[in-house]
mmCIF file of N, CA and C in Angstrom:
data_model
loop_
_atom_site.group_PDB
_atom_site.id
_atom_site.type_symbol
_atom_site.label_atom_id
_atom_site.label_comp_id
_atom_site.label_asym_id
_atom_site.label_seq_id
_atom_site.Cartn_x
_atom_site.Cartn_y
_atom_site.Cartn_z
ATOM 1 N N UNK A 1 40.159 -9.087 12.779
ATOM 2 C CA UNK A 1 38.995 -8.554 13.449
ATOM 3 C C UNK A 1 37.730 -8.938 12.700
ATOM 4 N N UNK A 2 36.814 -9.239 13.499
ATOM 5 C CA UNK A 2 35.434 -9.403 12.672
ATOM 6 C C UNK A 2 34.776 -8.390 12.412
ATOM 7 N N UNK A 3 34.078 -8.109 11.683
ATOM 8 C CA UNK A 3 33.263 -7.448 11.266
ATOM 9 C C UNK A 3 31.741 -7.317 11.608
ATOM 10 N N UNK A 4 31.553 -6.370 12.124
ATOM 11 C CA UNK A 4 29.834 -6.300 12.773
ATOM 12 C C UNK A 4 28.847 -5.994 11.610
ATOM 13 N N UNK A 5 27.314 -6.581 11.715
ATOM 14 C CA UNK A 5 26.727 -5.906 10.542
ATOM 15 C C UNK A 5 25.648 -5.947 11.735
ATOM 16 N N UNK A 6 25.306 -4.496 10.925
ATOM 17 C CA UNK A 6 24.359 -3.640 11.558
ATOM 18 C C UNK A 6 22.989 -3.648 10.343
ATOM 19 N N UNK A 7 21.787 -3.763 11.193
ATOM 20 C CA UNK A 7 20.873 -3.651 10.242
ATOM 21 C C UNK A 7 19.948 -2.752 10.861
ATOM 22 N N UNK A 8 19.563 -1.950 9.843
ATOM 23 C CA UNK A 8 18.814 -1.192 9.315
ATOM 24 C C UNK A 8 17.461 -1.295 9.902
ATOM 25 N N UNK A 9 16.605 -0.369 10.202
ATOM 26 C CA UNK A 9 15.779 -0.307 11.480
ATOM 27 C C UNK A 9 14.633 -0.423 10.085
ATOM 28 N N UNK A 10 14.664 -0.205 8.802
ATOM 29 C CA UNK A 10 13.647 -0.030 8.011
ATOM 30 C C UNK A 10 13.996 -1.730 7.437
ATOM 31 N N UNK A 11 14.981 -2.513 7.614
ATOM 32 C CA UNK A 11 15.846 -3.832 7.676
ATOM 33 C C UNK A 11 14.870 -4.594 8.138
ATOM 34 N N UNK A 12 15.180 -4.179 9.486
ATOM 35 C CA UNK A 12 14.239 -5.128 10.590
ATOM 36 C C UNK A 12 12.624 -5.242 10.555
ATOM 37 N N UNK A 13 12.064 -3.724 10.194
ATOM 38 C CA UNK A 13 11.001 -4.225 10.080
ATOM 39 C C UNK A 13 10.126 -5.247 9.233
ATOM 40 N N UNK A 14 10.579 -4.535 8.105
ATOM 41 C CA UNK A 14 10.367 -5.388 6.579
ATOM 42 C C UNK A 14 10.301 -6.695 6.888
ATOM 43 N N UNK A 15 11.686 -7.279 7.687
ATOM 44 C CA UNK A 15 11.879 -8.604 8.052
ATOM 45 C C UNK A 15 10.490 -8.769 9.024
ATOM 46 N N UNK A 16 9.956 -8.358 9.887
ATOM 47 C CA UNK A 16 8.892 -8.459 10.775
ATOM 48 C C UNK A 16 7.864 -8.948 10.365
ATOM 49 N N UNK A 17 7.530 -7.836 9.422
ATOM 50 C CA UNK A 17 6.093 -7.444 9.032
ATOM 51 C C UNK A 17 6.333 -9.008 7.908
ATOM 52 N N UNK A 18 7.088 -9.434 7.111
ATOM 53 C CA UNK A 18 7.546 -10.594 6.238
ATOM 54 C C UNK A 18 7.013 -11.505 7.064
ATOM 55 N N UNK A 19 7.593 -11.920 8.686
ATOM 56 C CA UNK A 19 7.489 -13.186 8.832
ATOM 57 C C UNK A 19 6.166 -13.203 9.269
ATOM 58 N N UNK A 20 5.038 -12.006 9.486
ATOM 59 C CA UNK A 20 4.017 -12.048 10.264
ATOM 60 C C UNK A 20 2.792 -12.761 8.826
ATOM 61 N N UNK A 21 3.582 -12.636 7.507
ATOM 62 C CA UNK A 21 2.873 -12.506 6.101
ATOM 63 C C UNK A 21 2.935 -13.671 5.775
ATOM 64 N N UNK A 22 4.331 -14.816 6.655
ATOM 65 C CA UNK A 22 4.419 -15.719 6.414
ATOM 66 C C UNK A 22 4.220 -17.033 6.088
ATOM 67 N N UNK A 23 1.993 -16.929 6.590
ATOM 68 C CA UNK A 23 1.920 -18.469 6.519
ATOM 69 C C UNK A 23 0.351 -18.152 5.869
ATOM 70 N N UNK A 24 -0.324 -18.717 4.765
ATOM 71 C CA UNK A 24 -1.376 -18.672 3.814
ATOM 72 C C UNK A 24 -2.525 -18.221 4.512
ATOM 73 N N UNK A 25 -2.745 -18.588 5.773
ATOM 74 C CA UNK A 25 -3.767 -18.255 7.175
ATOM 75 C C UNK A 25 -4.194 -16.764 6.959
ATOM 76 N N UNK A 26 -2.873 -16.580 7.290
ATOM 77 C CA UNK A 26 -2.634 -14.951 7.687
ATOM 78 C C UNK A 26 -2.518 -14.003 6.638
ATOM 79 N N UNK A 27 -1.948 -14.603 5.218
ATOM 80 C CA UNK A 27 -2.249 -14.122 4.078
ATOM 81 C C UNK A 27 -3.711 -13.481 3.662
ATOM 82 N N UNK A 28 -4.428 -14.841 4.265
ATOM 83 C CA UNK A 28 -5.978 -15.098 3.532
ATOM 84 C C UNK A 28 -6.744 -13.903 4.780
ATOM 85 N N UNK A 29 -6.505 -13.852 5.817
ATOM 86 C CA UNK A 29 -7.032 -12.668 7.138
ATOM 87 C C UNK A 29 -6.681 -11.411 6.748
ATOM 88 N N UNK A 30 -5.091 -10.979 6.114
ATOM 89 C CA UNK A 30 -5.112 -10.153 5.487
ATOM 90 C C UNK A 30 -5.604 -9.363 4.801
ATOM 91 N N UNK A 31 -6.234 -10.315 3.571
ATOM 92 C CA UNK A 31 -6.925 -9.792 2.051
ATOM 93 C C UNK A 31 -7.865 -10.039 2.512
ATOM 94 N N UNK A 32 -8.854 -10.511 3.299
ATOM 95 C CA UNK A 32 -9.991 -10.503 3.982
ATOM 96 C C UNK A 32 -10.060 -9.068 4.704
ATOM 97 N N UNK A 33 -9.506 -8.726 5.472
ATOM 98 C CA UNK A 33 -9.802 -7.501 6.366
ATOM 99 C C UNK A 33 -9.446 -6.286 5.064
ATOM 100 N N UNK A 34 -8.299 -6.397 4.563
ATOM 101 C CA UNK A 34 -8.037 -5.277 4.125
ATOM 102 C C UNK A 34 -9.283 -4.739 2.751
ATOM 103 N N UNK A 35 -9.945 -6.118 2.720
ATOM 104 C CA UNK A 35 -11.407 -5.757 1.438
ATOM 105 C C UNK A 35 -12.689 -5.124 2.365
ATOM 106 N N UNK A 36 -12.357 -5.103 3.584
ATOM 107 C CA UNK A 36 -13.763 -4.683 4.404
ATOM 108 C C UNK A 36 -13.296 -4.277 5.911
ATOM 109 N N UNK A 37 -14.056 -3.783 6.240
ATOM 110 C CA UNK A 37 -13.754 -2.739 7.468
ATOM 111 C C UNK A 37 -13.239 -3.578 8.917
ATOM 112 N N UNK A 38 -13.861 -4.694 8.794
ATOM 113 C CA UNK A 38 -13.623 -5.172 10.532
ATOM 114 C C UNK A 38 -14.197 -6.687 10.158
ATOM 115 N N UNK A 39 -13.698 -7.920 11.102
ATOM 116 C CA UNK A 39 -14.275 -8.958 11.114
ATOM 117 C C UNK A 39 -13.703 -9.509 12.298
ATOM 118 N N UNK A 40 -15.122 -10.045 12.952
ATOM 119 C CA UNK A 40 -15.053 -10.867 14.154
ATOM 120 C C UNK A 40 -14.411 -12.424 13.868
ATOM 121 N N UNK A 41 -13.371 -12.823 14.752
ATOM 122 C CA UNK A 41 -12.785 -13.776 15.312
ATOM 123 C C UNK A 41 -13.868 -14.820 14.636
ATOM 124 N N UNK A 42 -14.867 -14.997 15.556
ATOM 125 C CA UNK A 42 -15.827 -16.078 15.302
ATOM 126 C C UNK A 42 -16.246 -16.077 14.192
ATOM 127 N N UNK A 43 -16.267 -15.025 13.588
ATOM 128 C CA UNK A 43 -16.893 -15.221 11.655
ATOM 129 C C UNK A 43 -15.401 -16.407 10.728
ATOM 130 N N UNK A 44 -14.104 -15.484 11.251
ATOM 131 C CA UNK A 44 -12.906 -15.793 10.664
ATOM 132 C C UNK A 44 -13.256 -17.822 10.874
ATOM 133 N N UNK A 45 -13.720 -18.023 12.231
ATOM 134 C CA UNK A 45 -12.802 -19.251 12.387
ATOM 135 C C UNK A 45 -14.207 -20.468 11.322
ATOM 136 N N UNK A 46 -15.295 -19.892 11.007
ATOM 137 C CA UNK A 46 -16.309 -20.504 10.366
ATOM 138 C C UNK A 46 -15.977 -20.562 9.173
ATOM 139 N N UNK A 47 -15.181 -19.938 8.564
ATOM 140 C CA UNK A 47 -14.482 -20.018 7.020
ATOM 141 C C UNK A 47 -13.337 -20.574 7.151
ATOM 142 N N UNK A 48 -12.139 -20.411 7.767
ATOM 143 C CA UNK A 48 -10.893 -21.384 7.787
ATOM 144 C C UNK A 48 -11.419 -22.793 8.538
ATOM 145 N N UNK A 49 -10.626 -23.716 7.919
ATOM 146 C CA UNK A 49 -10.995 -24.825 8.474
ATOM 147 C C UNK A 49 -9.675 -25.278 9.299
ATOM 148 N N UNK A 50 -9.756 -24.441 10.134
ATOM 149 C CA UNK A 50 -8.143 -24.210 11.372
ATOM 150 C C UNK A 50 -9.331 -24.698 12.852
ATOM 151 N N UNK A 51 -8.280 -24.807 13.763
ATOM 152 C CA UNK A 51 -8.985 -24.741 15.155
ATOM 153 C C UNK A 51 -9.313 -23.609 15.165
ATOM 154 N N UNK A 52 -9.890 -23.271 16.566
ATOM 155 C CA UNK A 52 -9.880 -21.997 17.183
ATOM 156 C C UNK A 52 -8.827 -21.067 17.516
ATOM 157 N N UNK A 53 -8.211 -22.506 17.853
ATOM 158 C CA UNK A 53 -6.772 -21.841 18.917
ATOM 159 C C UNK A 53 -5.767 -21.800 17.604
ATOM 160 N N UNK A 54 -5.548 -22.102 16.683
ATOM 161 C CA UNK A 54 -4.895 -22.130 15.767
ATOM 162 C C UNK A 54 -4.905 -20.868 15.412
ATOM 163 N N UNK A 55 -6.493 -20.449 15.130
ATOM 164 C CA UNK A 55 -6.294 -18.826 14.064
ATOM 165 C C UNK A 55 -5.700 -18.033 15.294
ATOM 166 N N UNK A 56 -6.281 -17.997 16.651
ATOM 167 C CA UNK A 56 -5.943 -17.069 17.889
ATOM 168 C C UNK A 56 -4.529 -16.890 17.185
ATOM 169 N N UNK A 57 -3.310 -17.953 17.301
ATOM 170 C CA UNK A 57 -2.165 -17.874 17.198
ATOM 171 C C UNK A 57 -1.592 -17.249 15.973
ATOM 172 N N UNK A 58 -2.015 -17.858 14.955
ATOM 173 C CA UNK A 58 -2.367 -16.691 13.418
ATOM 174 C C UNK A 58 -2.586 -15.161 13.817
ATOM 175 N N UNK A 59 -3.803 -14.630 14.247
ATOM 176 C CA UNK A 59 -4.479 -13.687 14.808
ATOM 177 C C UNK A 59 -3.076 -13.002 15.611
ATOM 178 N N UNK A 60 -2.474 -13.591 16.334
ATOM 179 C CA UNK A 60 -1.672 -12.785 17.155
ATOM 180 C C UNK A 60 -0.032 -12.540 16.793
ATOM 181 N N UNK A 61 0.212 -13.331 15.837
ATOM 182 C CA UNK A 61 1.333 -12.894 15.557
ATOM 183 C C UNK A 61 1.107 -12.084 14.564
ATOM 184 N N UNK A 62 -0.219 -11.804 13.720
ATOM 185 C CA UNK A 62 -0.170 -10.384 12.987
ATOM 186 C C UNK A 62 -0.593 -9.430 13.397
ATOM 187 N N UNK A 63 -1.014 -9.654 14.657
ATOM 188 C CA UNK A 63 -1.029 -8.639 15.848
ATOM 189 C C UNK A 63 0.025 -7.898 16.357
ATOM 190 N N UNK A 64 0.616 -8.415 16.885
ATOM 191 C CA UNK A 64 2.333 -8.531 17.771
ATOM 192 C C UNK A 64 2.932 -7.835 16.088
ATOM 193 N N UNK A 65 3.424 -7.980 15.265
ATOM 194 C CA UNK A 65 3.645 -7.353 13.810
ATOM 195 C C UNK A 65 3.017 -6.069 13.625
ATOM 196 N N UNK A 66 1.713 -5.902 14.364
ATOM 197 C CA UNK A 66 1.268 -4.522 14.165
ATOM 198 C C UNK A 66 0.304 -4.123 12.370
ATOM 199 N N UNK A 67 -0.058 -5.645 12.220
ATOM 200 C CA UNK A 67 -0.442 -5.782 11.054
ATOM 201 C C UNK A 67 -2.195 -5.199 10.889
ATOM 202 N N UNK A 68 -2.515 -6.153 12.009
ATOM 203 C CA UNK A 68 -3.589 -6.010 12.587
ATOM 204 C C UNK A 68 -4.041 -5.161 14.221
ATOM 205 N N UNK A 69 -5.685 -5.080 14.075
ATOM 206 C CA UNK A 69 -5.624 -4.388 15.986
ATOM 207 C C UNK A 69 -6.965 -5.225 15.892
ATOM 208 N N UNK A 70 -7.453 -5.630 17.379
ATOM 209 C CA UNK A 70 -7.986 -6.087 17.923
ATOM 210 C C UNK A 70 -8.879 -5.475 19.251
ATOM 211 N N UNK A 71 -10.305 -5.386 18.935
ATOM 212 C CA UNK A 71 -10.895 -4.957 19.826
ATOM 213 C C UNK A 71 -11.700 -5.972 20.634
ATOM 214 N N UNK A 72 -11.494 -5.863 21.618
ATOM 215 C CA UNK A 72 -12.614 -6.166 22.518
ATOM 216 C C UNK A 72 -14.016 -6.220 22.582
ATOM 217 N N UNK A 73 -15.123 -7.246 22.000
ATOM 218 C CA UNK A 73 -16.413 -6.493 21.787
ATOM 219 C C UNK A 73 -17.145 -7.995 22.704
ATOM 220 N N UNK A 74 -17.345 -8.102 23.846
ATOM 221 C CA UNK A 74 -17.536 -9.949 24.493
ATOM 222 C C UNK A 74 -18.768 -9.787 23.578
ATOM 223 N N UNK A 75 -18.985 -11.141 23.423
ATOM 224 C CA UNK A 75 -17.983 -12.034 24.137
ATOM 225 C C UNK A 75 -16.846 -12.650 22.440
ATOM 226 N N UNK A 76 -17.130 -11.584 22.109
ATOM 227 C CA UNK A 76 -15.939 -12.082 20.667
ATOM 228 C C UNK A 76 -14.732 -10.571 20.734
ATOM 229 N N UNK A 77 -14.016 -10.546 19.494
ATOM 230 C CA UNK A 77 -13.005 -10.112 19.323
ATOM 231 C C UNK A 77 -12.920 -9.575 17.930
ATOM 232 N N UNK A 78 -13.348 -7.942 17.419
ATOM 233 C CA UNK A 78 -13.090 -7.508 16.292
ATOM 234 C C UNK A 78 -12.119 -7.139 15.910
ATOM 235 N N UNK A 79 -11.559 -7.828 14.787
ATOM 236 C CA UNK A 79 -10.664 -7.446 14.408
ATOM 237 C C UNK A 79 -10.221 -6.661 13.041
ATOM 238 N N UNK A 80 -9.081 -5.591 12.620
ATOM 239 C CA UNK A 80 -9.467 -4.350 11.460
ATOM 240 C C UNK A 80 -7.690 -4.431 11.289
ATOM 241 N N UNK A 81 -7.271 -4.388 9.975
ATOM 242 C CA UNK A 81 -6.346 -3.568 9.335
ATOM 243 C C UNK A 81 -5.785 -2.866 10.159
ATOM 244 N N UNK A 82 -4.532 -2.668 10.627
ATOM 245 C CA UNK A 82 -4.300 -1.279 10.864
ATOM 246 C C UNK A 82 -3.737 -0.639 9.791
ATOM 247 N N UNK A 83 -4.145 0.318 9.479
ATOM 248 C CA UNK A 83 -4.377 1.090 8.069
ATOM 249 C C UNK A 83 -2.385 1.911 8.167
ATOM 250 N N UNK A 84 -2.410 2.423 9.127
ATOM 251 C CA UNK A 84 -0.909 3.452 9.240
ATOM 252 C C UNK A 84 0.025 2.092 8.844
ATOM 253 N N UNK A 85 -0.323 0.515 9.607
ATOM 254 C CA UNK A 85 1.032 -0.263 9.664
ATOM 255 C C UNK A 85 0.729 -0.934 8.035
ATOM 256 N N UNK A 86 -0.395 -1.231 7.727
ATOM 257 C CA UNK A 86 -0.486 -1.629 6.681
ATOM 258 C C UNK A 86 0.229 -0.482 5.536
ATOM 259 N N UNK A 87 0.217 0.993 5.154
ATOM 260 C CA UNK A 87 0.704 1.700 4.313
ATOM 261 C C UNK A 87 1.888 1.314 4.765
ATOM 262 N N UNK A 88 2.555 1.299 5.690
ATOM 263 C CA UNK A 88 4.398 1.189 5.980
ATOM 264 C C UNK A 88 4.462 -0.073 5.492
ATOM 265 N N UNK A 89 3.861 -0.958 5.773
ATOM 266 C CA UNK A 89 4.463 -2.352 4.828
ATOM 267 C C UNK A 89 4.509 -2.441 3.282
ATOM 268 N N UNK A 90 3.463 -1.479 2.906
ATOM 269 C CA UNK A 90 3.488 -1.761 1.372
ATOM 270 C C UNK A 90 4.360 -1.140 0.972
ATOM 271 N N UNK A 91 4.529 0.024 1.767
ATOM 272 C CA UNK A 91 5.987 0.841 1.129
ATOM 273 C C UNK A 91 7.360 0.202 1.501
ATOM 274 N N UNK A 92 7.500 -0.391 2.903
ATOM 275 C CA UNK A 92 8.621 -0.978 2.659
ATOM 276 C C UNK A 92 9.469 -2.279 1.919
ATOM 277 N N UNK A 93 7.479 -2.934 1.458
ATOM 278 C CA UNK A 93 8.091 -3.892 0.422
ATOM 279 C C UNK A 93 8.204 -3.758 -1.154
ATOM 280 N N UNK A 94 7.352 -2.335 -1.473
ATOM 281 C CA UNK A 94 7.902 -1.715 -2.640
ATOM 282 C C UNK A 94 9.284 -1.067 -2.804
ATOM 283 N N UNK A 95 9.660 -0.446 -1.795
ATOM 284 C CA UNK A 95 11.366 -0.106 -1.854
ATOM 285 C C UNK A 95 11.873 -1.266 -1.951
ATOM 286 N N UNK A 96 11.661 -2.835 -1.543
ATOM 287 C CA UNK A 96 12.824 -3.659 -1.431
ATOM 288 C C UNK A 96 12.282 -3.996 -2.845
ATOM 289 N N UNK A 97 11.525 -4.436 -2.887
ATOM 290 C CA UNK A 97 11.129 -5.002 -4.464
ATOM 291 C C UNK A 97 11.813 -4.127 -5.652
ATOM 292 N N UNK A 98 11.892 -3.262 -5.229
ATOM 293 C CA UNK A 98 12.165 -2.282 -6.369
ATOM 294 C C UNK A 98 14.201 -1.822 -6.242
ATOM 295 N N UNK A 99 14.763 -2.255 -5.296
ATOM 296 C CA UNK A 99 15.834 -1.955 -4.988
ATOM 297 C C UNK A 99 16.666 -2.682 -5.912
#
């Protein structure tokens, strides 16, 4: 018989929130937002030297991760930390780090 492995719902996220951390872009949007309250799309894309559509895609998979939130302000797009998902990531990568 095979054996099933079941993972861990605090498993999965970790893994989530990891791959959303995954690429230097999104690193650098990270430690950018999380040093200051909010930053518009159009400020972000004048400092990376990415396309437009590039950071969007950056932008949204640490979105979709719940890393980040995104407001609506036309004709741009502010974007902030989310502060609740950001504390759950640091804690769930201090439990693994520390495991």
């Amino acid at each position: 018989m095979e054996e099933t492995i079941v993972f861990t719902e605090e498993q999965v996220q970790t893994a989530r929130f990891a791959k959303a951390m995954g690429h230097p872009v999104r690193m650098y949007v990270l430690e950018l937002l999380n040093k200051q309250a909010c930053c518009y799309s159009g400020d972000l894309s004048e400092v990376l030297p990415i396309a437009k559509s590039t950071l969007s895609q950056h932008l949204k998979e640490l979105k979709d991760a719940g890393l980040i939130q995104g407001e609506i302000e036309a004709p741009k797009i502010k974007y902030c930390i989310n502060r609740e998902n950001w504390a759950k990531a640091q804690d769930l990568f201090r439990r693994f780090l520390n495991s």
